Coordinates of C-alpha atoms in Angstrom, one line a residue:
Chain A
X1 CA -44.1 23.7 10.2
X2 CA -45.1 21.2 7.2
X3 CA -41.5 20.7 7.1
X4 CA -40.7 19.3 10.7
X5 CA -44.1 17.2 10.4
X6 CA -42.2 15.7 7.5
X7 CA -38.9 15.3 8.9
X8 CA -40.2 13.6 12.6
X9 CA -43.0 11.3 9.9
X10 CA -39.5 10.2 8.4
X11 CA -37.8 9.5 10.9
X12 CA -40.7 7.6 12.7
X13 CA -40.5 5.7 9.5
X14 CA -36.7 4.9 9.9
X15 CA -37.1 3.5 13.1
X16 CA -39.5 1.2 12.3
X17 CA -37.8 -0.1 9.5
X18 CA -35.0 -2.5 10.4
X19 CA -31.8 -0.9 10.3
X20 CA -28.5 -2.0 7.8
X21 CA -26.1 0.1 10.0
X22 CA -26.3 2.0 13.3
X23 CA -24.1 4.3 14.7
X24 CA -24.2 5.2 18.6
X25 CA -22.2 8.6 19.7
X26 CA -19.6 7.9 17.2
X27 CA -16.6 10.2 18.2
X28 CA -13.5 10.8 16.2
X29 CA -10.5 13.4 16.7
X30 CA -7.2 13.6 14.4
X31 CA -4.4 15.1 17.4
X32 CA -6.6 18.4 18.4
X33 CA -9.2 18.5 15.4
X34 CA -12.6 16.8 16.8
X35 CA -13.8 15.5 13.7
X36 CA -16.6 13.5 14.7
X37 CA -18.2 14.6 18.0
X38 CA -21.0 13.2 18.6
X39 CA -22.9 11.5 15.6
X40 CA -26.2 9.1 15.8
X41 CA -27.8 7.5 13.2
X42 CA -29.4 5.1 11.2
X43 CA -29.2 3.6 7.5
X44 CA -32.7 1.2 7.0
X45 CA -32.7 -1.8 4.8
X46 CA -32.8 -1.0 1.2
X47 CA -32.4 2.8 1.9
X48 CA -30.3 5.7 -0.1
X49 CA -28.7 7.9 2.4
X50 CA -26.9 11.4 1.1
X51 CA -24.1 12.9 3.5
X52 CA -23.7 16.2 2.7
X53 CA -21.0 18.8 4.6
X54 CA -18.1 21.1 3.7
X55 CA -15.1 19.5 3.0
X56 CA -13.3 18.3 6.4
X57 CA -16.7 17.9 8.0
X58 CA -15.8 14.4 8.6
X59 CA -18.1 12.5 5.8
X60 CA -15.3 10.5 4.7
X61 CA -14.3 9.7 8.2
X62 CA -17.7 8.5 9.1
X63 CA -17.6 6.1 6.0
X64 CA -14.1 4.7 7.0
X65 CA -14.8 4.2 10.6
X66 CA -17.9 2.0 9.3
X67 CA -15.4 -0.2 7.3
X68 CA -12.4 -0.2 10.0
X69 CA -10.4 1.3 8.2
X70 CA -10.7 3.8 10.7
X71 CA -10.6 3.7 14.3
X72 CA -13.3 5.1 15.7
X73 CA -12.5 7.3 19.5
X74 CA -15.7 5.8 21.3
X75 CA -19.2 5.3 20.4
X76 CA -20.7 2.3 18.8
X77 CA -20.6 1.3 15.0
X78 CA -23.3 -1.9 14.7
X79 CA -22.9 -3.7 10.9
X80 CA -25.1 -6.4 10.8
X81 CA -26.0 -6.2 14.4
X82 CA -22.3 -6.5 15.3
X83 CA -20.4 -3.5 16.6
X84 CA -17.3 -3.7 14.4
X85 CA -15.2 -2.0 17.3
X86 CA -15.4 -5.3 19.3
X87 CA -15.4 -7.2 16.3
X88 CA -11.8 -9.9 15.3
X89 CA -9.6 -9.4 12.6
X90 CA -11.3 -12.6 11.0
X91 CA -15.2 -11.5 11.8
X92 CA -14.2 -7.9 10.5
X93 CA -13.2 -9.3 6.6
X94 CA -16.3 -11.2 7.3
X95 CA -18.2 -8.3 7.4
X96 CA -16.1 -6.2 4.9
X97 CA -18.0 -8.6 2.3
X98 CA -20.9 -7.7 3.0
X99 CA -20.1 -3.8 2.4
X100 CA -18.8 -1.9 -0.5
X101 CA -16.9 0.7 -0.7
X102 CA -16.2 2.8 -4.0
X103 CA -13.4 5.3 -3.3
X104 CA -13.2 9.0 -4.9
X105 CA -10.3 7.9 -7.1
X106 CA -11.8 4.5 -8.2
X107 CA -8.6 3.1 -6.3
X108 CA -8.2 0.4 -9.2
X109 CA -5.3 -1.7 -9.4
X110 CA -3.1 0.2 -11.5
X111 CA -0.8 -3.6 -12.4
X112 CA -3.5 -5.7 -12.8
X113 CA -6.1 -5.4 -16.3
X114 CA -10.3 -4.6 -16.1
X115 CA -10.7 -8.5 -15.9
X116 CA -7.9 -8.7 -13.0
X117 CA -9.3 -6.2 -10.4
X118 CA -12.8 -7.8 -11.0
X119 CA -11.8 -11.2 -10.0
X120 CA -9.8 -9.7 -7.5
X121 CA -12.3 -9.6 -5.1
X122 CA -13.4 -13.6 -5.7
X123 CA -9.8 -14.7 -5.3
X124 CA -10.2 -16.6 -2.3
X125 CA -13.2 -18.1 -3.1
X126 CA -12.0 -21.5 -4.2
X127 CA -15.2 -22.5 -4.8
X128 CA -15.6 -20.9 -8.2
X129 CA -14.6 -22.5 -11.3
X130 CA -13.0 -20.4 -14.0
X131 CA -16.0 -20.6 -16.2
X132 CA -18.3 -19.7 -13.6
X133 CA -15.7 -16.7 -12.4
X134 CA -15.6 -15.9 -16.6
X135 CA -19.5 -15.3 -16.3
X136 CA -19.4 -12.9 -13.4
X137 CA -16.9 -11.1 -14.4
X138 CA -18.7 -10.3 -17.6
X139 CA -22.0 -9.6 -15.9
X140 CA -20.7 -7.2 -13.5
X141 CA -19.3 -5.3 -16.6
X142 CA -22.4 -5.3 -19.0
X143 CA -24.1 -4.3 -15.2
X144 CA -22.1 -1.2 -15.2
X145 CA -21.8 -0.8 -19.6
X146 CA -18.0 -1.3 -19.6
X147 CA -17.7 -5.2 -21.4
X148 CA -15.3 -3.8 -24.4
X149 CA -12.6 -2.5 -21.7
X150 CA -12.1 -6.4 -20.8
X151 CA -8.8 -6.6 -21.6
X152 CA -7.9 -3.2 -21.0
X153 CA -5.8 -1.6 -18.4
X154 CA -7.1 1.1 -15.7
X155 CA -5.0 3.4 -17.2
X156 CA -6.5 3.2 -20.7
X157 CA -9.8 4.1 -19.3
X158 CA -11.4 7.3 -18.9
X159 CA -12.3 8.9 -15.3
X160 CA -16.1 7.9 -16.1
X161 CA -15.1 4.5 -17.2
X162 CA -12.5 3.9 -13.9
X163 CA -15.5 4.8 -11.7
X164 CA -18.0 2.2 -13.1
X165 CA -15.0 -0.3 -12.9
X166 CA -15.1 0.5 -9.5
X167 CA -18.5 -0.2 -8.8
X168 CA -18.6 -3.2 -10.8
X169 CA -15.8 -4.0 -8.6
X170 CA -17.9 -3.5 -5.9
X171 CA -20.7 -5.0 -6.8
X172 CA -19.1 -8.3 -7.9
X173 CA -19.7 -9.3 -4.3
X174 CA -22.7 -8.4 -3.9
X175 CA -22.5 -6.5 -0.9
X176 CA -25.4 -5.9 1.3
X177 CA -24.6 -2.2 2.2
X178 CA -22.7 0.0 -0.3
X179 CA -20.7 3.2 0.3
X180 CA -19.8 5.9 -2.2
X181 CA -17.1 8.3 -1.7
X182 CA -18.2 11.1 -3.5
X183 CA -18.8 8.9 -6.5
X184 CA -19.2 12.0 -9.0
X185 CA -16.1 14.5 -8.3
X186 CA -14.2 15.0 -11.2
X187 CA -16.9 13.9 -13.4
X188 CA -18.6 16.0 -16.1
X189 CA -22.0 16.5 -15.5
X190 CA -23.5 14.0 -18.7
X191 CA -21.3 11.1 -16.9
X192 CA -22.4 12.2 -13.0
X193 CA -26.0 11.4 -14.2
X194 CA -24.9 8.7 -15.5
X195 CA -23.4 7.3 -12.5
X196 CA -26.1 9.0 -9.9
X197 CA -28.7 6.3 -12.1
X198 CA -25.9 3.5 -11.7
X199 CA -26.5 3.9 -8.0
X200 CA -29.9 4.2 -8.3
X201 CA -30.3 0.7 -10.5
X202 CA -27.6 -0.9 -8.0
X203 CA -30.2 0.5 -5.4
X204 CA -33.4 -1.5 -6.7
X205 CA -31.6 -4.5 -8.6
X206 CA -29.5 -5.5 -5.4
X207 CA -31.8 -4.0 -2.9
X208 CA -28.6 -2.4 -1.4
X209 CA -28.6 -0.2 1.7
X210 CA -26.2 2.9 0.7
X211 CA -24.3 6.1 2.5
X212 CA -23.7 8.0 -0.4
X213 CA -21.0 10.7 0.2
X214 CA -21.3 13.8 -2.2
X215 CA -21.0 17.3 -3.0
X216 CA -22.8 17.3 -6.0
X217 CA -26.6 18.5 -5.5
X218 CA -28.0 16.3 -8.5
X219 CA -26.9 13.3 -7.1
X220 CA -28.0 13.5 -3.8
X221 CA -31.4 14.8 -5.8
X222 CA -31.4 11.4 -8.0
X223 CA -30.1 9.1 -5.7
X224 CA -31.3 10.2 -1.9
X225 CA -34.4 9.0 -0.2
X226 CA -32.7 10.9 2.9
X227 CA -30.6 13.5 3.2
X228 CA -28.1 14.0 6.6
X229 CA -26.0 17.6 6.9
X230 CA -23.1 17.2 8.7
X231 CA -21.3 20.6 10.8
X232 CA -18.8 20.7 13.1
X233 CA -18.7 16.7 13.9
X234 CA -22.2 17.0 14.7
X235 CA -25.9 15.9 12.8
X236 CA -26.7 19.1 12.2
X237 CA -30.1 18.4 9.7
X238 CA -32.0 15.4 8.5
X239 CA -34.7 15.4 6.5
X240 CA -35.7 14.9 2.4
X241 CA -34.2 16.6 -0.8
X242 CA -37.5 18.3 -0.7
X243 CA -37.7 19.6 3.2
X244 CA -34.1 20.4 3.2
X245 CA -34.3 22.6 0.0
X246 CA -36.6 24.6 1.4
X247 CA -35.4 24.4 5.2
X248 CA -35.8 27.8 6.8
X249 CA -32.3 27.8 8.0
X250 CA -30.3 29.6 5.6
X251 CA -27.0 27.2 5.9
X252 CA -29.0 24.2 5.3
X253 CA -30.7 26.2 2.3
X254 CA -27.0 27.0 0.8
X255 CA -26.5 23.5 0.5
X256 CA -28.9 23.5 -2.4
X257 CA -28.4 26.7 -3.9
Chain B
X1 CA 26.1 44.5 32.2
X2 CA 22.5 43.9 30.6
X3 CA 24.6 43.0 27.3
X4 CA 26.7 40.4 29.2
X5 CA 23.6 38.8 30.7
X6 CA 21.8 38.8 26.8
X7 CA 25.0 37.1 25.6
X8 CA 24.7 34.4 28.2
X9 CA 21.0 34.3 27.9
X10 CA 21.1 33.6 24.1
X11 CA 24.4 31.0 24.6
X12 CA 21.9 29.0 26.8
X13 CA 19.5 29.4 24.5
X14 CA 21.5 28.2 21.5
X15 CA 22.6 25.3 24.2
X16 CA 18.6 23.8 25.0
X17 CA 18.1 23.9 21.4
X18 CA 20.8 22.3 20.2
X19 CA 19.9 19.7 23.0
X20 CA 16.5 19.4 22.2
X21 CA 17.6 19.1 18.7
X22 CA 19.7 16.3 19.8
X23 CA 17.2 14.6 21.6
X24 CA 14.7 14.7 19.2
X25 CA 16.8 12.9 16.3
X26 CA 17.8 10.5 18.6
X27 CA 14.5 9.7 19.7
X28 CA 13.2 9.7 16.5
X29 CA 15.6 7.4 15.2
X30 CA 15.2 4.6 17.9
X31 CA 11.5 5.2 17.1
X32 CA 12.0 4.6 13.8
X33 CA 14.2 1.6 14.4
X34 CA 11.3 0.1 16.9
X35 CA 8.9 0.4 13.8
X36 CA 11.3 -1.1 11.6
X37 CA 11.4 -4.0 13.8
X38 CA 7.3 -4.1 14.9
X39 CA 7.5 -4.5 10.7
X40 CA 9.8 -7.0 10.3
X41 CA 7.9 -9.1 13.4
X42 CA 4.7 -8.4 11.8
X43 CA 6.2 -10.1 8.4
X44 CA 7.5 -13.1 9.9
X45 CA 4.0 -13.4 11.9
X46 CA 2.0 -13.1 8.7
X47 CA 4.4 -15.4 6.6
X48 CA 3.6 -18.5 8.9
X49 CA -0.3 -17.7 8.8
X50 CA -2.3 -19.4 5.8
X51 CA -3.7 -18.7 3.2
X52 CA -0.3 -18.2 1.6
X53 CA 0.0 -16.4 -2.1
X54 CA 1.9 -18.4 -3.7
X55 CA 0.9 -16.7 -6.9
X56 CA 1.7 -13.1 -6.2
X57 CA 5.1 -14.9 -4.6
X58 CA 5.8 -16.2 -8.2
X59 CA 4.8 -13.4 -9.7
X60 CA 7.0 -10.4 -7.7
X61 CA 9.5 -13.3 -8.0
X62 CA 9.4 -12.8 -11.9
X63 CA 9.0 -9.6 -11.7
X64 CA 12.2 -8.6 -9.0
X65 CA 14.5 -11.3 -10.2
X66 CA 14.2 -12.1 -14.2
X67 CA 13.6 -8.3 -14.8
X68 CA 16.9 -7.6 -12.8
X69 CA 18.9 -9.5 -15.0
X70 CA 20.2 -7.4 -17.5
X71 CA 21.0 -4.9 -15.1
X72 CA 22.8 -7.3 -12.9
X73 CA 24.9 -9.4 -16.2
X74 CA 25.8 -6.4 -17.3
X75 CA 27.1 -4.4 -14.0
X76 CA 28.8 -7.7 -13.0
X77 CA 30.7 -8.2 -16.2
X78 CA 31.8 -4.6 -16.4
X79 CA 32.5 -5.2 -12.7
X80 CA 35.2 -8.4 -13.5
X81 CA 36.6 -6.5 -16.2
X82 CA 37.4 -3.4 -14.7
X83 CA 39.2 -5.2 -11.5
X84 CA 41.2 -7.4 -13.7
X85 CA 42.1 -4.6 -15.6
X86 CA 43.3 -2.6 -12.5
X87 CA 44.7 -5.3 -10.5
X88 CA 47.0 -6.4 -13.5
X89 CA 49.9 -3.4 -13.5
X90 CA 50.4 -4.6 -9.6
X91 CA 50.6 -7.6 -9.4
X92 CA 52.7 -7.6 -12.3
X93 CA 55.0 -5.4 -10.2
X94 CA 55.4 -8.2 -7.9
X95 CA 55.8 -11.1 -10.7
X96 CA 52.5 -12.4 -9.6
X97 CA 50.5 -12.4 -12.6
X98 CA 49.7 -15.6 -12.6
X99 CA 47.7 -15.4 -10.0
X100 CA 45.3 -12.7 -10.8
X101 CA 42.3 -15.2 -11.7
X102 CA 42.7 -16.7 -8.1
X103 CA 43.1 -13.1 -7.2
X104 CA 39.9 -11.8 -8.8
X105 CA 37.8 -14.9 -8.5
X106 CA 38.5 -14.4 -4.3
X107 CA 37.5 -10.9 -4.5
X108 CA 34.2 -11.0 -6.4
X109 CA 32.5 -14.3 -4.8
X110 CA 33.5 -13.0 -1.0
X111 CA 32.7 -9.5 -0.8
X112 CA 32.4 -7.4 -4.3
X113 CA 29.8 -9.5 -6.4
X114 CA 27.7 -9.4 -3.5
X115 CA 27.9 -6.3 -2.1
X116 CA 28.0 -4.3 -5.8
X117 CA 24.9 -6.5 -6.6
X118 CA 23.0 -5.3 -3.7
X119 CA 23.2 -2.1 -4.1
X120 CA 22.4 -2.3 -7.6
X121 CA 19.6 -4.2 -6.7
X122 CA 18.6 -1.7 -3.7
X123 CA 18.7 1.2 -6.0
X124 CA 16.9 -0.7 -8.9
X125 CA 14.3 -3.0 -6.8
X126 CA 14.6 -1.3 -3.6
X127 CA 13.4 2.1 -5.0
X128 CA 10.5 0.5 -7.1
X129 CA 8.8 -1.2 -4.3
X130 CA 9.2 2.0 -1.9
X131 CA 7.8 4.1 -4.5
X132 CA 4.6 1.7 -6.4
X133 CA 3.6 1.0 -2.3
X134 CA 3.8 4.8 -1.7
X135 CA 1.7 5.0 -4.6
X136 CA -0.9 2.4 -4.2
X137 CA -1.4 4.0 -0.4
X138 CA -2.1 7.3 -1.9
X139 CA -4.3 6.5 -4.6
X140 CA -5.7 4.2 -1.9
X141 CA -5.4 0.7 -3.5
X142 CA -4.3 -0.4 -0.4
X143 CA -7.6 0.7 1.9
X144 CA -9.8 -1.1 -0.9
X145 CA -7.9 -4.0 -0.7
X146 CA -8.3 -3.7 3.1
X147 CA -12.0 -3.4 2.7
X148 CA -12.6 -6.2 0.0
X149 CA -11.8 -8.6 2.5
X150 CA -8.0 -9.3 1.6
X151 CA -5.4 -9.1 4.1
X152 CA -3.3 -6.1 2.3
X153 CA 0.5 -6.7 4.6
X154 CA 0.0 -10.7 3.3
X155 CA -0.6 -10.2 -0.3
X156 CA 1.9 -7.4 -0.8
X157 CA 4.3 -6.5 1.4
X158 CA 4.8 -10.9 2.9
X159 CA 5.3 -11.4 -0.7
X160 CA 7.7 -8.3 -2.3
X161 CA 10.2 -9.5 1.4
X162 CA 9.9 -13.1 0.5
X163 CA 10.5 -12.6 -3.5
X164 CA 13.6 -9.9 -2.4
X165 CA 15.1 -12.5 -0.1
X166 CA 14.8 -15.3 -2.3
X167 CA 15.9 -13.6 -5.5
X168 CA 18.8 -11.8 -4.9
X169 CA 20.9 -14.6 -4.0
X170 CA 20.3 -16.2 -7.0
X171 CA 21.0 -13.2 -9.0
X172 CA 24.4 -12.7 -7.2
X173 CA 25.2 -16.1 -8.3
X174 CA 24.3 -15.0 -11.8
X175 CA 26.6 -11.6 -11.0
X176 CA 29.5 -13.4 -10.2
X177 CA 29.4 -15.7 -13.0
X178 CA 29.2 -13.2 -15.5
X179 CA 32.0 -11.0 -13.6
X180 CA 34.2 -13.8 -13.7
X181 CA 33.8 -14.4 -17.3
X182 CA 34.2 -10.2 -17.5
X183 CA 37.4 -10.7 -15.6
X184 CA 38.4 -14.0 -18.2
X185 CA 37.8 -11.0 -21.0
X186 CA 40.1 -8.8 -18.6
X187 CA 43.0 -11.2 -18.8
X188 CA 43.0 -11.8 -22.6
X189 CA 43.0 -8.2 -23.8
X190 CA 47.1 -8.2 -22.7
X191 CA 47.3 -12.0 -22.2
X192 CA 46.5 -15.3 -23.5
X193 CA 44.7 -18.0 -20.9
X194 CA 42.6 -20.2 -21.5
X195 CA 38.9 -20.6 -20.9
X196 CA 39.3 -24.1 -19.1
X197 CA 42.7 -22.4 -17.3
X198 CA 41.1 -19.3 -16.1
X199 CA 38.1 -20.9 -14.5
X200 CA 40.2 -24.2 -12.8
X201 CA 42.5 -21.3 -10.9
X202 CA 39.6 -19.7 -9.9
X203 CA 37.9 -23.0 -8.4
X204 CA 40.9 -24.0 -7.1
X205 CA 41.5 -20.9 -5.3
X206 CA 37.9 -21.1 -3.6
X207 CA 37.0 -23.0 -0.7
X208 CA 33.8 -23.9 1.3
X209 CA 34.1 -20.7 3.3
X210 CA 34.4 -18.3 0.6
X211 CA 31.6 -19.0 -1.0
X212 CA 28.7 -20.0 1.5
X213 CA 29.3 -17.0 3.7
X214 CA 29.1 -15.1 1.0
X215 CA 25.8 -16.9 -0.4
X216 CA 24.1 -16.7 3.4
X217 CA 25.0 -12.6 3.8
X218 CA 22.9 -12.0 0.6
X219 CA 19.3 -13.5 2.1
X220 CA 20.2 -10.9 4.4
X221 CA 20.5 -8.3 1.9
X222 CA 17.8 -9.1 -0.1
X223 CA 15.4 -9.2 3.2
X224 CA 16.9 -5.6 4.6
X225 CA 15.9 -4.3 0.9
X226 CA 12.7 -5.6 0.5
X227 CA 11.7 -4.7 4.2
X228 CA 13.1 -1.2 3.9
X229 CA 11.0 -0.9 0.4
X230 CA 7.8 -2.1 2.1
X231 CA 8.1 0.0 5.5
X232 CA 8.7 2.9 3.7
X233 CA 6.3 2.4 0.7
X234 CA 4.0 1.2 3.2
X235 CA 4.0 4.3 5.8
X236 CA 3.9 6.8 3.4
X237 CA 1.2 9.4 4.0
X238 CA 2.3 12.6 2.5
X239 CA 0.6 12.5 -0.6
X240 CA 2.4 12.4 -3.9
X241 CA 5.1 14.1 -2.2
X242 CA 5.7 11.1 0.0
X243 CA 6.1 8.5 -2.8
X244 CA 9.5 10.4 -3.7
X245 CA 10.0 10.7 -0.1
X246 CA 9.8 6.7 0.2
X247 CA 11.9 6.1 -3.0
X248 CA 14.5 7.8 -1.8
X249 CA 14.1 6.8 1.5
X250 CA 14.2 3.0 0.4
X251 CA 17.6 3.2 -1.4
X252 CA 19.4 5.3 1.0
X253 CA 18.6 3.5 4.0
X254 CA 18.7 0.0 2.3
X255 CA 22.1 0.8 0.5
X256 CA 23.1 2.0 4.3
X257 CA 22.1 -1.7 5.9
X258 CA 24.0 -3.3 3.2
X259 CA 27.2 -2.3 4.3
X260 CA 26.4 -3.1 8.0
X261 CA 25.3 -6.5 7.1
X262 CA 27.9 -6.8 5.3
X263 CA 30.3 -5.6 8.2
X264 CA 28.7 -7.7 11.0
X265 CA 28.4 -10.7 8.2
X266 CA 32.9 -10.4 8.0
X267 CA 33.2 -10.2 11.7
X268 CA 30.7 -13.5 12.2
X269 CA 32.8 -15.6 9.0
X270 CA 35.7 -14.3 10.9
X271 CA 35.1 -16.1 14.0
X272 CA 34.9 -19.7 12.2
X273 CA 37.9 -19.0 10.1

């Protein structure tokens, strides 16, 4: 009982708080597989949000329908109070400046060194002097504890190291909204930490709005301020790190187990 | 009677799917041609559009033509050599020795420097492109480009085309330099001709239509290379296992439109000559 008290308190909360990102009966099917059936919700201003799911639950999906990079079926996808299905080509990469998006691999530019895929980004900025870009560029790696590998190439680095390259990546922008692709697979659990704080700092320095995609328990524990379970395309619970560890239904339980 | 009947029965079974085999390919390969061409349009729509990167443009450039070098010199000069070499006994036959420079010199600018350096160039170039875009969707370089704002068919697969189309004529120019001084080589190891004798027959043997047909045909080449590359590189979606797929892909069907350029390029040059 305490639990649901909780849960509809949070939520109340939610929607009073202005919201970063809205979804509307987002629906998404791949041929025959219904990935996304029905999903509604919410990501506040300045709020962490978890995703959790077994794999092929469609978290990934969600995130790249947000960023276009999938097509959603039907349903409504508001960014910025703009629903990016509707939305131009030019208004979209408007919009994709706003978010970040740090992939499971890192998805660095394999031909281009540390300094390279950080002013990648800023390249068609012409606004920005090469001092200026110089300065940035080094902030965004101090941010993320990675100003030695400079010079380096992505394939010098170490999977901890190419995942904080990432997010500095990221971050360079400044993006208003931030999404993480399981940001801790493959990571030993020392470096997940690590990262889970990164989020966390990116969280209260930028004030970032963030869908974080994970499997991993302790991150969704550091980093969550909300927690959403997907199951079969659908919301299937929403609630805290602390209601939804001790939910009474044994699925959601398993989650945390 | 029931045996007769199962005979037919599996005959006209054999018969609808051998059909529907047949009608599958066929439709998948005007498919595949109809993508190939929504590709190409897409390029030529996305070349016109600013902001142009003229940067990554100078850099493929370097990195498709000034690295093909080598490969190209050295293919070309053992290319000159090797026809002099096995042209020689014949026309010595005939008494007409003396006209193996003219002989040679006609042969490579029209239709072997070309044609050899393209498919050098589709199996070198060609392959690389098909296979680091195959691998840049996979590791999904590509969707963060997409989602940092950056308009991911402009800034790599406008570029690879342009650099392919603009490169390899120069480089078959290079070829066919080097092959003719490989056929000079040729004609000294049982001969002696002059440096300034070899190359005035071979000049004087060349006209205006030998060599700008031949020049034109290889923008052509170098575009069908670099747009096989890219669409294949591009479309890849089967993992790891599709970046060998697209490799392969982009030198076999590349290599393929060579020789059809080059087929349709002959009957057009025919038809002013």
């Amino acid at each position: 009982m305490e639990t649901k008290t909780d849960h509809t308190i949070l939520k109340t909360e939610i929607e009073k708080m202005n919201s970063a990102v809205e979804l509307k009966h987002l629906k998404k099917s791949f041929k025959d597989k219904h990935v996304l059936i029905d999903i509604n919700l919410k990501l506040a201003k300045g709020e962490n949000l978890v995703v959790l799911g077994k794999s092929g639950s469609g978290k990934s999906v969600l995130i790249k329908c947000l960023v276009g990079l999938i097509d959603a079926d039907d349903g409504e996808l508001i960014v910025f109070d703009k629903n990016i299905s509707e939305t131009s080509s030019d208004e979209l990469n408007t919009i994709r400046k706003k978010i970040g998006f740090l992939f499971q691999s890192g998805a660095l530019y394999d031909s281009m060194s540390v300094r390279e895929n950080l002013e990648f980004p800023l390249r068609d900025q012409k606004k920005i002097f090469k001092a200026e870009l110089n300065k940035l560029v080094e902030e965004a790696l101090a941010d993320v504890g990675l100003s030695e590998a400079i010079d380096k190439m992505p394939s010098e680095l170490s999977g901890g190291m190419r995942k904080r390259l990432g997010l500095a990546r990221t971050m360079i922008l400044k993006p208003e909204i931030m999404l993480y692709d399981e940001p801790t697979t493959g990571l030993d659990p020392i470096t997940s930490k690590e990262i889970s704080k990164l989020i966390l700092e990116v969280q209260k320095k930028y004030n970032t709005s963030s869908i974080i995609i994970t499997h991993d328990i302790e991150c969704a524990k550091i980093t969550a301020n909300r927690i959403i379970i997907l199951k079969d395309g659908l919301l299937a619970a929403e609630g805290t790190f602390k209601n939804l560890e001790k939910s009474e239904d044994k699925w959601v339980r398993s989650f945390f187990e | 009677m029931s045996v007769i009947i199962q005979i037919k029965d599996k005959e006209t079974e054999s018969s609808i799917k051998k059909e529907t085999f047949f009608n599958t390919t066929l439709k998948n390969f005007f498919l595949e041609i109809s993508l190939i061409t929504r590709f190409a349009a897409h390029f030529f729509i996305e070349l016109l559009k600013p902001p142009y990167e003229f940067g990554e443009l100078l850099k493929q450039s370097y990195l498709i033509g000034c690295k093909s070098l080598p490969l190209v010199g050295i293919t070309g000069f053992i290319m000159g050599l090797v026809l002099t070499i096995q042209s020689r006994p014949t026309l010595v036959q005939f008494g007409a020795e003396s006209w193996l420079p003219a002989m040679v010199g006609v042969s490579i600018i029209r239709e072997i420097g070309p044609v050899i350096t393209a498919l050098i160039f589709a199996g070198k170039v060609g392959s690389g492109i098909g296979a680091e875009l195959a691998s840049m969707k996979v590791t999904e370089q590509i969707d963060a480009m997409e989602v940092s704002g950056t308009n991911p068919f402009k800034y790599i697969v406008v570029t690879r085309i342009l650099s392919t189309s603009l490169m390899l004529p120069i480089l078959v120019v290079f070829a066919d330099v080097i092959a003719l001084y490989g056929s000079y080589v040729g004609v000294n190891l049982k001969g002696d001709v002059s440096f300034h004798l070899f190359f005035s027959q071979v000049i004087e043997s060349l006209d205006f239509m030998d060599v700008f047909p031949a020049l034109i045909k290889t923008f052509f080449f170098g575009f069908a290379i670099g747009l096989i590359g890219c669409y294949n590189g591009y479309n890849s979606n089967k993992g790891t296992e599709g970046v060998g797929i697209s490799a392969n892909a982009a030198v076999v069907y590349a290599s393929l439109l060579v020789f059809i350029i080059d087929m349709m390029a002959v009957q057009v040059t025919s038809l002013f000559m």
